[in-house]
CSV table of N, CA, C and O in Angstrom, one decimal:
chain,number,residue,atom,x,y,z
A,1,ASN,N,98.9,97.8,113.2
A,1,ASN,CA,98.2,96.5,114.1
A,1,ASN,C,97.4,96.1,114.7
A,1,ASN,O,97.3,96.0,115.6
A,2,LEU,N,95.2,96.1,114.4
A,2,LEU,CA,95.1,96.3,115.5
A,2,LEU,C,95.0,95.6,116.3
A,2,LEU,O,94.9,95.2,117.4
A,3,ARG,N,95.9,94.2,116.2
A,3,ARG,CA,96.8,92.4,116.8
A,3,ARG,C,97.5,92.9,117.9
A,3,ARG,O,97.1,92.3,119.4
A,4,ASN,N,97.8,93.7,117.8
A,4,ASN,CA,99.6,93.8,118.2
A,4,ASN,C,99.2,94.9,119.3
A,4,ASN,O,100.2,95.5,119.9
A,5,LYS,N,97.5,95.8,119.2
A,5,LYS,CA,97.4,97.1,120.2
A,5,LYS,C,96.9,95.9,121.8
A,5,LYS,O,95.9,94.9,122.1
A,6,LYS,N,97.4,97.2,122.3
A,6,LYS,CA,98.0,96.7,124.0
A,6,LYS,C,97.5,98.4,124.6
A,6,LYS,O,97.1,98.7,124.6
A,7,THR,N,96.4,97.4,125.8
A,7,THR,CA,96.6,99.7,126.3
A,7,THR,C,96.4,98.7,127.7
A,7,THR,O,96.5,98.1,128.8
A,8,ASN,N,97.0,100.0,128.2
A,8,ASN,CA,97.8,99.4,130.0
A,8,ASN,C,97.5,100.8,130.2
A,8,ASN,O,97.9,102.3,130.5
A,9,ASN,N,96.9,101.1,131.2
A,9,ASN,CA,96.0,102.2,132.3
A,9,ASN,C,95.6,103.1,131.6
A,9,ASN,O,96.0,104.0,132.1
A,10,GLY,N,94.5,103.1,130.5
A,10,GLY,CA,94.7,103.8,129.9
A,10,GLY,C,95.3,104.5,128.8
A,10,GLY,O,94.7,105.2,127.3
A,11,ILE,N,96.2,104.6,128.7
A,11,ILE,CA,96.8,104.3,127.5
A,11,ILE,C,97.6,103.2,126.3
A,11,ILE,O,97.9,102.4,126.6
A,12,THR,N,97.3,103.5,124.6
A,12,THR,CA,97.6,102.7,124.3
A,12,THR,C,98.6,102.0,123.5
A,12,THR,O,99.9,103.3,123.6
A,13,ILE,N,98.5,101.0,123.1
A,13,ILE,CA,100.5,100.9,123.2
A,13,ILE,C,100.8,100.1,122.4
A,13,ILE,O,99.9,99.2,122.1
A,14,PHE,N,101.3,100.2,120.4
A,14,PHE,CA,101.1,99.0,119.4
A,14,PHE,C,102.6,98.6,120.1
A,14,PHE,O,103.9,99.3,120.4
A,15,ASP,N,102.7,96.6,119.6
A,15,ASP,CA,104.1,96.4,119.3
A,15,ASP,C,104.8,96.4,118.4
A,15,ASP,O,104.9,97.0,117.2
A,16,THR,N,105.9,97.2,118.7
A,16,THR,CA,106.9,96.7,118.3
A,16,THR,C,107.7,96.0,118.0
A,16,THR,O,109.1,95.9,117.6
A,17,GLY,N,107.6,94.6,118.5
A,17,GLY,CA,108.0,93.9,118.2
A,17,GLY,C,109.3,92.6,116.9
A,17,GLY,O,109.6,93.8,115.4
A,18,ALA,N,109.7,92.2,116.3
A,18,ALA,CA,110.6,91.5,115.9
A,18,ALA,C,110.0,91.9,114.0
A,18,ALA,O,108.8,91.2,114.4
A,19,GLY,N,110.7,92.5,113.6
A,19,GLY,CA,109.2,92.5,111.4
A,19,GLY,C,109.4,93.4,111.8
A,19,GLY,O,108.5,93.9,110.1
A,20,LYS,N,109.0,94.4,112.9
A,20,LYS,CA,108.0,95.5,112.5
A,20,LYS,C,109.4,96.8,112.2
A,20,LYS,O,110.3,96.8,112.4
A,21,HIS,N,108.5,98.0,111.5
A,21,HIS,CA,109.0,98.9,110.9
A,21,HIS,C,109.3,100.1,112.2
A,21,HIS,O,108.3,100.2,112.6
A,22,GLN,N,110.6,100.5,111.8
A,22,GLN,CA,110.8,101.5,113.1
A,22,GLN,C,109.4,103.4,112.4
A,22,GLN,O,110.3,103.7,113.5
A,23,GLY,N,109.6,102.9,111.8
A,23,GLY,CA,108.8,104.5,111.5
A,23,GLY,C,108.2,104.8,110.5
A,23,GLY,O,107.3,103.6,110.2
A,24,SER,N,107.9,106.0,109.1
A,24,SER,CA,106.6,105.4,108.6
A,24,SER,C,106.9,104.3,107.6
A,24,SER,O,108.0,104.2,107.0
A,25,ILE,N,106.4,104.3,107.2
A,25,ILE,CA,105.9,103.5,105.9
A,25,ILE,C,105.4,103.7,104.5
A,25,ILE,O,104.2,103.6,104.8
A,26,PRO,N,105.8,104.2,103.1
A,26,PRO,CA,105.2,105.3,102.2
A,26,PRO,C,104.7,103.5,102.0
A,26,PRO,O,104.1,104.9,100.8
A,27,THR,N,104.8,102.5,101.3
A,27,THR,CA,104.6,102.1,99.9
A,27,THR,C,103.8,100.6,101.2
A,27,THR,O,105.4,100.0,101.8
A,28,ILE,N,103.0,100.1,100.6
A,28,ILE,CA,102.8,99.4,100.4
A,28,ILE,C,101.8,97.6,99.5
A,28,ILE,O,101.2,99.0,99.2
A,29,GLN,N,102.2,97.2,99.2
A,29,GLN,CA,102.3,96.1,97.4
A,29,GLN,C,101.6,95.4,98.0
A,29,GLN,O,102.7,94.8,98.3
A,30,ARG,N,100.4,94.7,97.5
A,30,ARG,CA,100.0,93.3,97.3
A,30,ARG,C,100.9,93.3,96.0
A,30,ARG,O,101.0,92.9,95.2
A,31,ASN,N,101.1,92.4,95.8
A,31,ASN,CA,102.1,91.0,94.9
A,31,ASN,C,101.0,90.5,93.8
A,31,ASN,O,100.5,90.3,93.7
A,32,PRO,N,101.4,91.8,92.7
A,32,PRO,CA,100.0,91.4,91.4
A,32,PRO,C,99.9,89.5,91.3
A,32,PRO,O,99.1,89.0,90.2
A,33,SER,N,101.6,89.1,90.9
A,33,SER,CA,101.0,87.5,90.4
A,33,SER,C,100.7,86.4,91.8
A,33,SER,O,100.3,85.5,91.6
A,34,HIS,N,101.0,86.8,92.2
A,34,HIS,CA,100.2,86.3,94.2
A,34,HIS,C,100.2,86.8,95.7
A,34,HIS,O,100.8,87.6,95.9
A,35,ASN,N,99.0,87.2,94.9
A,35,ASN,CA,98.6,88.0,96.3
A,35,ASN,C,98.3,87.7,98.0
A,35,ASN,O,97.9,88.6,98.5
A,36,LYS,N,98.9,86.1,97.7
A,36,LYS,CA,99.0,86.5,99.6
A,36,LYS,C,99.9,87.0,100.0
A,36,LYS,O,100.4,86.8,101.5
A,37,TYR,N,101.2,87.8,98.7
A,37,TYR,CA,102.5,88.0,100.1
A,37,TYR,C,101.9,89.4,99.4
A,37,TYR,O,101.8,90.5,98.0
A,38,PHE,N,102.7,90.2,99.9
A,38,PHE,CA,102.6,91.9,99.4
A,38,PHE,C,103.9,92.6,100.4
A,38,PHE,O,104.3,91.8,101.1
A,39,MET,N,104.6,93.7,100.4
A,39,MET,CA,106.0,94.1,100.1
A,39,MET,C,104.9,95.5,101.4
A,39,MET,O,104.0,96.0,101.2
A,40,THR,N,105.6,96.0,101.7
A,40,THR,CA,106.0,97.0,102.8
A,40,THR,C,107.7,97.9,102.3
A,40,THR,O,109.0,97.3,103.0
A,41,VAL,N,107.6,99.6,102.4
A,41,VAL,CA,108.9,99.9,102.4
A,41,VAL,C,109.1,100.8,103.4
A,41,VAL,O,108.0,101.7,103.2
A,42,GLY,N,110.2,100.8,104.8
A,42,GLY,CA,109.8,101.6,105.2
A,42,GLY,C,111.1,102.1,105.6
A,42,GLY,O,112.2,100.8,105.9
A,43,ASP,N,111.5,103.4,106.3
A,43,ASP,CA,113.3,103.2,107.6
A,43,ASP,C,114.1,103.1,106.4
A,43,ASP,O,113.7,103.2,105.5
A,44,TRP,N,114.8,101.7,107.2
A,44,TRP,CA,116.4,101.9,106.4
A,44,TRP,C,115.9,99.9,105.1
A,44,TRP,O,116.7,98.7,104.8
A,45,ARG,N,114.4,99.6,105.3
A,45,ARG,CA,114.9,97.8,104.6
A,45,ARG,C,113.2,97.8,104.3
A,45,ARG,O,111.4,98.5,104.6
A,46,ALA,N,113.3,96.9,103.9
A,46,ALA,CA,111.9,96.3,102.0
A,46,ALA,C,111.5,95.0,103.2
A,46,ALA,O,112.2,94.4,103.1
A,47,ARG,N,110.2,94.9,103.3
A,47,ARG,CA,110.4,93.5,103.7
A,47,ARG,C,108.6,93.4,103.2
A,47,ARG,O,108.2,93.7,103.0
A,48,ILE,N,109.3,91.5,103.2
A,48,ILE,CA,107.9,91.1,102.7
A,48,ILE,C,107.3,89.9,102.8
A,48,ILE,O,107.5,89.4,103.9
A,49,TRP,N,105.8,90.2,103.5
A,49,TRP,CA,104.8,89.4,104.3
A,49,TRP,C,104.1,88.5,103.7
A,49,TRP,O,103.7,88.5,102.5
A,50,SER,N,103.6,87.6,103.9
A,50,SER,CA,102.8,86.9,103.7
A,50,SER,C,100.5,86.9,104.9
A,50,SER,O,101.4,87.3,105.8
A,51,ASP,N,99.9,86.2,104.0
A,51,ASP,CA,99.0,87.1,105.0
A,51,ASP,C,99.3,85.9,106.7
A,51,ASP,O,98.0,86.4,106.9
A,52,ASP,N,99.2,84.7,106.1
A,52,ASP,CA,99.4,83.1,106.3
A,52,ASP,C,100.1,83.4,108.4
A,52,ASP,O,100.1,83.2,109.0
A,53,LEU,N,101.8,84.4,108.2
A,53,LEU,CA,102.2,84.9,109.5
A,53,LEU,C,101.8,85.9,109.7
A,53,LEU,O,101.5,87.6,109.3
A,54,LYS,N,102.3,85.8,110.6
A,54,LYS,CA,103.0,87.6,111.7
A,54,LYS,C,104.4,88.3,111.6
A,54,LYS,O,104.1,89.1,111.9
A,55,ASN,N,104.8,88.1,110.7
A,55,ASN,CA,106.5,87.9,111.0
A,55,ASN,C,107.4,88.5,109.7
A,55,ASN,O,106.5,87.5,108.5
A,56,PRO,N,107.9,89.0,109.2
A,56,PRO,CA,107.9,89.0,107.2
A,56,PRO,C,108.8,87.1,106.6
A,56,PRO,O,109.0,86.7,108.2
A,57,VAL,N,108.2,87.2,105.7
A,57,VAL,CA,109.2,86.1,104.8
A,57,VAL,C,110.8,86.3,104.9
A,57,VAL,O,111.2,86.1,104.8
A,58,ILE,N,110.9,87.2,103.5
A,58,ILE,CA,112.0,88.3,103.5
A,58,ILE,C,112.3,89.7,104.3
A,58,ILE,O,110.6,89.9,104.9
A,59,THR,N,113.6,89.7,105.0
A,59,THR,CA,113.7,92.5,105.5
A,59,THR,C,115.0,92.3,104.2
A,59,THR,O,116.1,90.8,104.0
A,60,THR,N,115.2,92.4,103.6
A,60,THR,CA,116.0,92.8,102.8
A,60,THR,C,117.2,93.8,103.8
A,60,THR,O,116.7,93.7,105.7
A,61,SER,N,118.3,93.6,103.2
A,61,SER,CA,119.6,94.2,103.8
A,61,SER,C,119.2,95.6,105.2
A,61,SER,O,119.2,96.1,103.6
A,62,TYR,N,120.0,96.0,105.2
A,62,TYR,CA,120.0,97.4,105.8
A,62,TYR,C,120.5,98.1,104.8
A,62,TYR,O,121.6,98.4,104.0
A,63,HIS,N,119.9,99.1,104.5
A,63,HIS,CA,120.6,100.5,103.6
A,63,HIS,C,121.3,101.4,104.9
A,63,HIS,O,121.0,101.6,105.4
A,64,ASP,N,122.3,102.0,103.8
A,64,ASP,CA,122.4,103.2,104.2
A,64,ASP,C,121.6,104.9,104.2
A,64,ASP,O,121.6,105.4,105.3
A,65,SER,N,121.0,103.8,103.8
A,65,SER,CA,119.3,105.7,103.3
A,65,SER,C,118.4,105.1,103.5
A,65,SER,O,117.8,104.3,103.1
A,66,TYR,N,117.5,106.0,104.0
A,66,TYR,CA,116.7,105.9,103.8
A,66,TYR,C,116.0,105.4,102.4
A,66,TYR,O,115.9,106.2,101.3
A,67,LEU,N,114.6,104.9,103.0
A,67,LEU,CA,114.3,104.2,101.8
A,67,LEU,C,113.1,105.1,101.7
A,67,LEU,O,112.3,105.0,102.6
A,68,THR,N,112.8,105.4,100.8
A,68,THR,CA,111.4,106.1,99.9
A,68,THR,C,110.4,105.5,99.2
A,68,THR,O,109.2,106.2,98.9
A,69,GLY,N,110.7,104.0,98.7
A,69,GLY,CA,109.1,103.8,98.4
A,69,GLY,C,109.6,102.6,97.4
A,69,GLY,O,110.5,102.3,97.4
A,70,GLY,N,108.3,101.6,96.3
A,70,GLY,CA,109.2,100.8,96.4
A,70,GLY,C,107.6,99.6,95.5
A,70,GLY,O,107.0,100.7,96.2
A,71,CYS,N,108.5,99.2,94.3
A,71,CYS,CA,106.9,98.6,94.3
A,71,CYS,C,107.4,96.9,93.1
A,71,CYS,O,108.2,97.1,93.2
A,72,TRP,N,106.7,96.5,93.5
A,72,TRP,CA,106.8,94.9,92.5
A,72,TRP,C,106.8,94.8,91.3
A,72,TRP,O,106.6,96.0,90.3
A,73,SER,N,107.7,93.9,90.4
A,73,SER,CA,107.4,93.8,89.2
A,73,SER,C,106.3,93.4,87.9
A,73,SER,O,105.5,92.5,89.0
A,74,PRO,N,105.5,94.3,87.3
A,74,PRO,CA,104.7,93.9,86.6
A,74,PRO,C,104.6,92.3,85.9
A,74,PRO,O,103.7,91.6,86.0
A,75,THR,N,106.1,91.8,85.5
A,75,THR,CA,105.6,90.9,84.4
A,75,THR,C,106.5,90.0,85.4
A,75,THR,O,106.2,88.5,84.9
A,76,ARG,N,107.1,89.7,86.3
A,76,ARG,CA,108.1,89.4,86.9
A,76,ARG,C,107.5,88.8,88.6
A,76,ARG,O,108.3,90.0,89.6
A,77,ALA,N,107.3,87.7,89.5
A,77,ALA,CA,106.4,87.2,90.1
A,77,ALA,C,107.7,87.9,92.1
A,77,ALA,O,107.5,88.4,92.4
A,78,GLY,N,108.8,87.8,91.2
A,78,GLY,CA,109.9,87.5,92.4
A,78,GLY,C,110.5,88.7,92.7
A,78,GLY,O,111.6,88.8,92.9
A,79,VAL,N,110.6,89.7,91.5
A,79,VAL,CA,111.2,90.8,91.3
A,79,VAL,C,110.7,91.9,92.0
A,79,VAL,O,109.8,92.4,91.5
A,80,PHE,N,111.2,93.3,92.4
A,80,PHE,CA,110.9,94.0,93.2
A,80,PHE,C,112.1,94.9,92.7
A,80,PHE,O,112.8,95.5,93.1
A,81,TYR,N,110.9,96.7,93.2
A,81,TYR,CA,112.5,97.8,93.4
A,81,TYR,C,111.9,98.8,94.6
A,81,TYR,O,110.9,98.9,95.1
A,82,VAL,N,113.5,98.9,95.0
A,82,VAL,CA,113.5,100.0,95.6
A,82,VAL,C,114.3,101.4,96.1
A,82,VAL,O,115.6,101.2,95.0
A,83,THR,N,113.6,102.2,95.9
A,83,THR,CA,113.9,103.5,96.1
A,83,THR,C,114.2,104.3,97.1
A,83,THR,O,113.5,104.1,97.6
A,84,ARG,N,116.0,104.2,96.8
A,84,ARG,CA,115.9,104.6,98.1
A,84,ARG,C,116.6,106.3,98.1
A,84,ARG,O,116.6,107.5,97.2
A,85,ALA,N,116.6,107.6,99.0
A,85,ALA,CA,116.9,108.8,99.3
A,85,ALA,C,118.3,109.2,98.6
A,85,ALA,O,118.1,110.5,98.9
A,86,ASP,N,118.9,109.0,98.3
A,86,ASP,CA,120.3,108.8,97.9
A,86,ASP,C,120.1,109.1,96.7
A,86,ASP,O,120.9,109.3,95.9
A,87,GLY,N,119.0,108.8,96.2
A,87,GLY,CA,118.7,108.5,94.5
A,87,GLY,C,119.0,107.4,93.9
A,87,GLY,O,119.2,107.4,92.4
A,88,VAL,N,119.1,106.3,94.1
A,88,VAL,CA,119.5,105.0,94.0
A,88,VAL,C,117.8,104.5,94.3
A,88,VAL,O,117.2,104.0,94.9
A,89,MET,N,118.1,103.5,92.6
A,89,MET,CA,116.9,102.2,92.6
A,89,MET,C,118.0,101.3,92.9
A,89,MET,O,118.5,100.7,92.2
A,90,ASP,N,116.9,100.8,93.8
A,90,ASP,CA,117.2,99.4,93.6
A,90,ASP,C,116.3,97.5,93.4
A,90,ASP,O,115.7,98.1,94.1
A,91,ILE,N,117.0,97.1,92.6
A,91,ILE,CA,116.6,95.8,92.5
A,91,ILE,C,117.5,94.1,92.9
A,91,ILE,O,117.8,94.1,92.8
A,92,TRP,N,116.3,94.1,92.8
A,92,TRP,CA,116.0,93.0,93.9
A,92,TRP,C,115.4,92.6,93.2
A,92,TRP,O,114.1,91.5,92.7
A,93,ASP,N,115.9,90.9,93.6
A,93,ASP,CA,115.3,89.4,92.1
A,93,ASP,C,115.3,88.4,93.7
A,93,ASP,O,116.6,87.3,93.3
A,94,ILE,N,114.5,88.2,93.9
A,94,ILE,CA,113.9,87.1,94.9
A,94,ILE,C,114.2,86.0,95.0
A,94,ILE,O,114.2,84.1,95.6
A,95,GLY,N,114.2,84.7,93.2
A,95,GLY,CA,113.2,84.2,93.1
A,95,GLY,C,115.8,83.4,92.1
A,95,GLY,O,116.0,82.8,92.4
A,96,HIS,N,116.8,85.0,92.3
A,96,HIS,CA,118.3,84.6,92.3
A,96,HIS,C,118.8,84.3,93.9
A,96,HIS,O,119.7,83.5,93.4
A,97,SER,N,118.1,86.1,94.2
A,97,SER,CA,119.1,86.6,95.4
A,97,SER,C,118.4,86.3,97.0
A,97,SER,O,117.8,87.6,96.1
A,98,GLN,N,118.5,85.6,98.1
A,98,GLN,CA,116.9,86.6,99.3
A,98,GLN,C,117.9,87.6,99.7
A,98,GLN,O,117.4,88.7,100.4
A,99,ASN,N,119.3,87.7,99.6
A,99,ASN,CA,120.1,88.5,100.6
A,99,ASN,C,120.4,89.4,100.0
A,99,ASN,O,121.5,90.4,100.4
A,100,GLU,N,120.7,90.4,99.1
A,100,GLU,CA,121.7,90.6,97.5
A,100,GLU,C,121.1,90.8,96.5
A,100,GLU,O,119.9,90.0,95.5
A,101,ILE,N,121.4,92.8,96.5
A,101,ILE,CA,120.8,93.5,94.7
A,101,ILE,C,121.5,92.4,94.0
A,101,ILE,O,121.9,92.8,93.9
A,102,ALA,N,120.5,93.2,93.0
A,102,ALA,CA,120.7,92.5,91.8
A,102,ALA,C,121.3,93.3,91.0
A,102,ALA,O,122.0,93.2,90.8
A,103,TYR,N,120.5,94.5,91.1
A,103,TYR,CA,121.5,95.9,90.4
A,103,TYR,C,121.0,96.9,91.7
A,103,TYR,O,119.9,97.0,91.3
A,104,SER,N,121.8,97.9,91.5
A,104,SER,CA,121.5,98.7,92.4
A,104,SER,C,121.6,100.9,90.5
A,104,SER,O,123.2,100.2,90.2
A,105,HIS,N,121.2,101.4,90.2
A,105,HIS,CA,121.2,102.6,89.9
A,105,HIS,C,120.8,103.3,90.1
A,105,HIS,O,119.5,104.2,90.3
A,106,LYS,N,121.6,104.3,89.7
A,106,LYS,CA,121.8,105.8,90.5
A,106,LYS,C,120.1,106.7,89.4
A,106,LYS,O,121.2,106.7,88.2
A,107,VAL,N,120.1,107.1,90.3
A,107,VAL,CA,118.4,107.3,89.1
A,107,VAL,C,119.2,109.7,88.6
A,107,VAL,O,119.4,110.3,89.8
């Protein structure tokens, strides 16, 4: 994010403040029903962002396993899926609960 880019004596420093991922981000996807919201999946958490804000609107709880990907449900605006390195797919329904996984399935 170029807004968070700072230069100090010729060395480029990127902001790693609150809400930012600590590693690579394998998934960035806009919500198909509400385009101002998008999801990022990286490190051990998924985050829901709004174009209007600098910090995430929702951050999932910490997972024991590294997250490998994710996507929005094409039919339910508040549902998204997250896959983990341990072979589990978590289904989140933020209309039901923002703090708990709705369903987990070992793939």
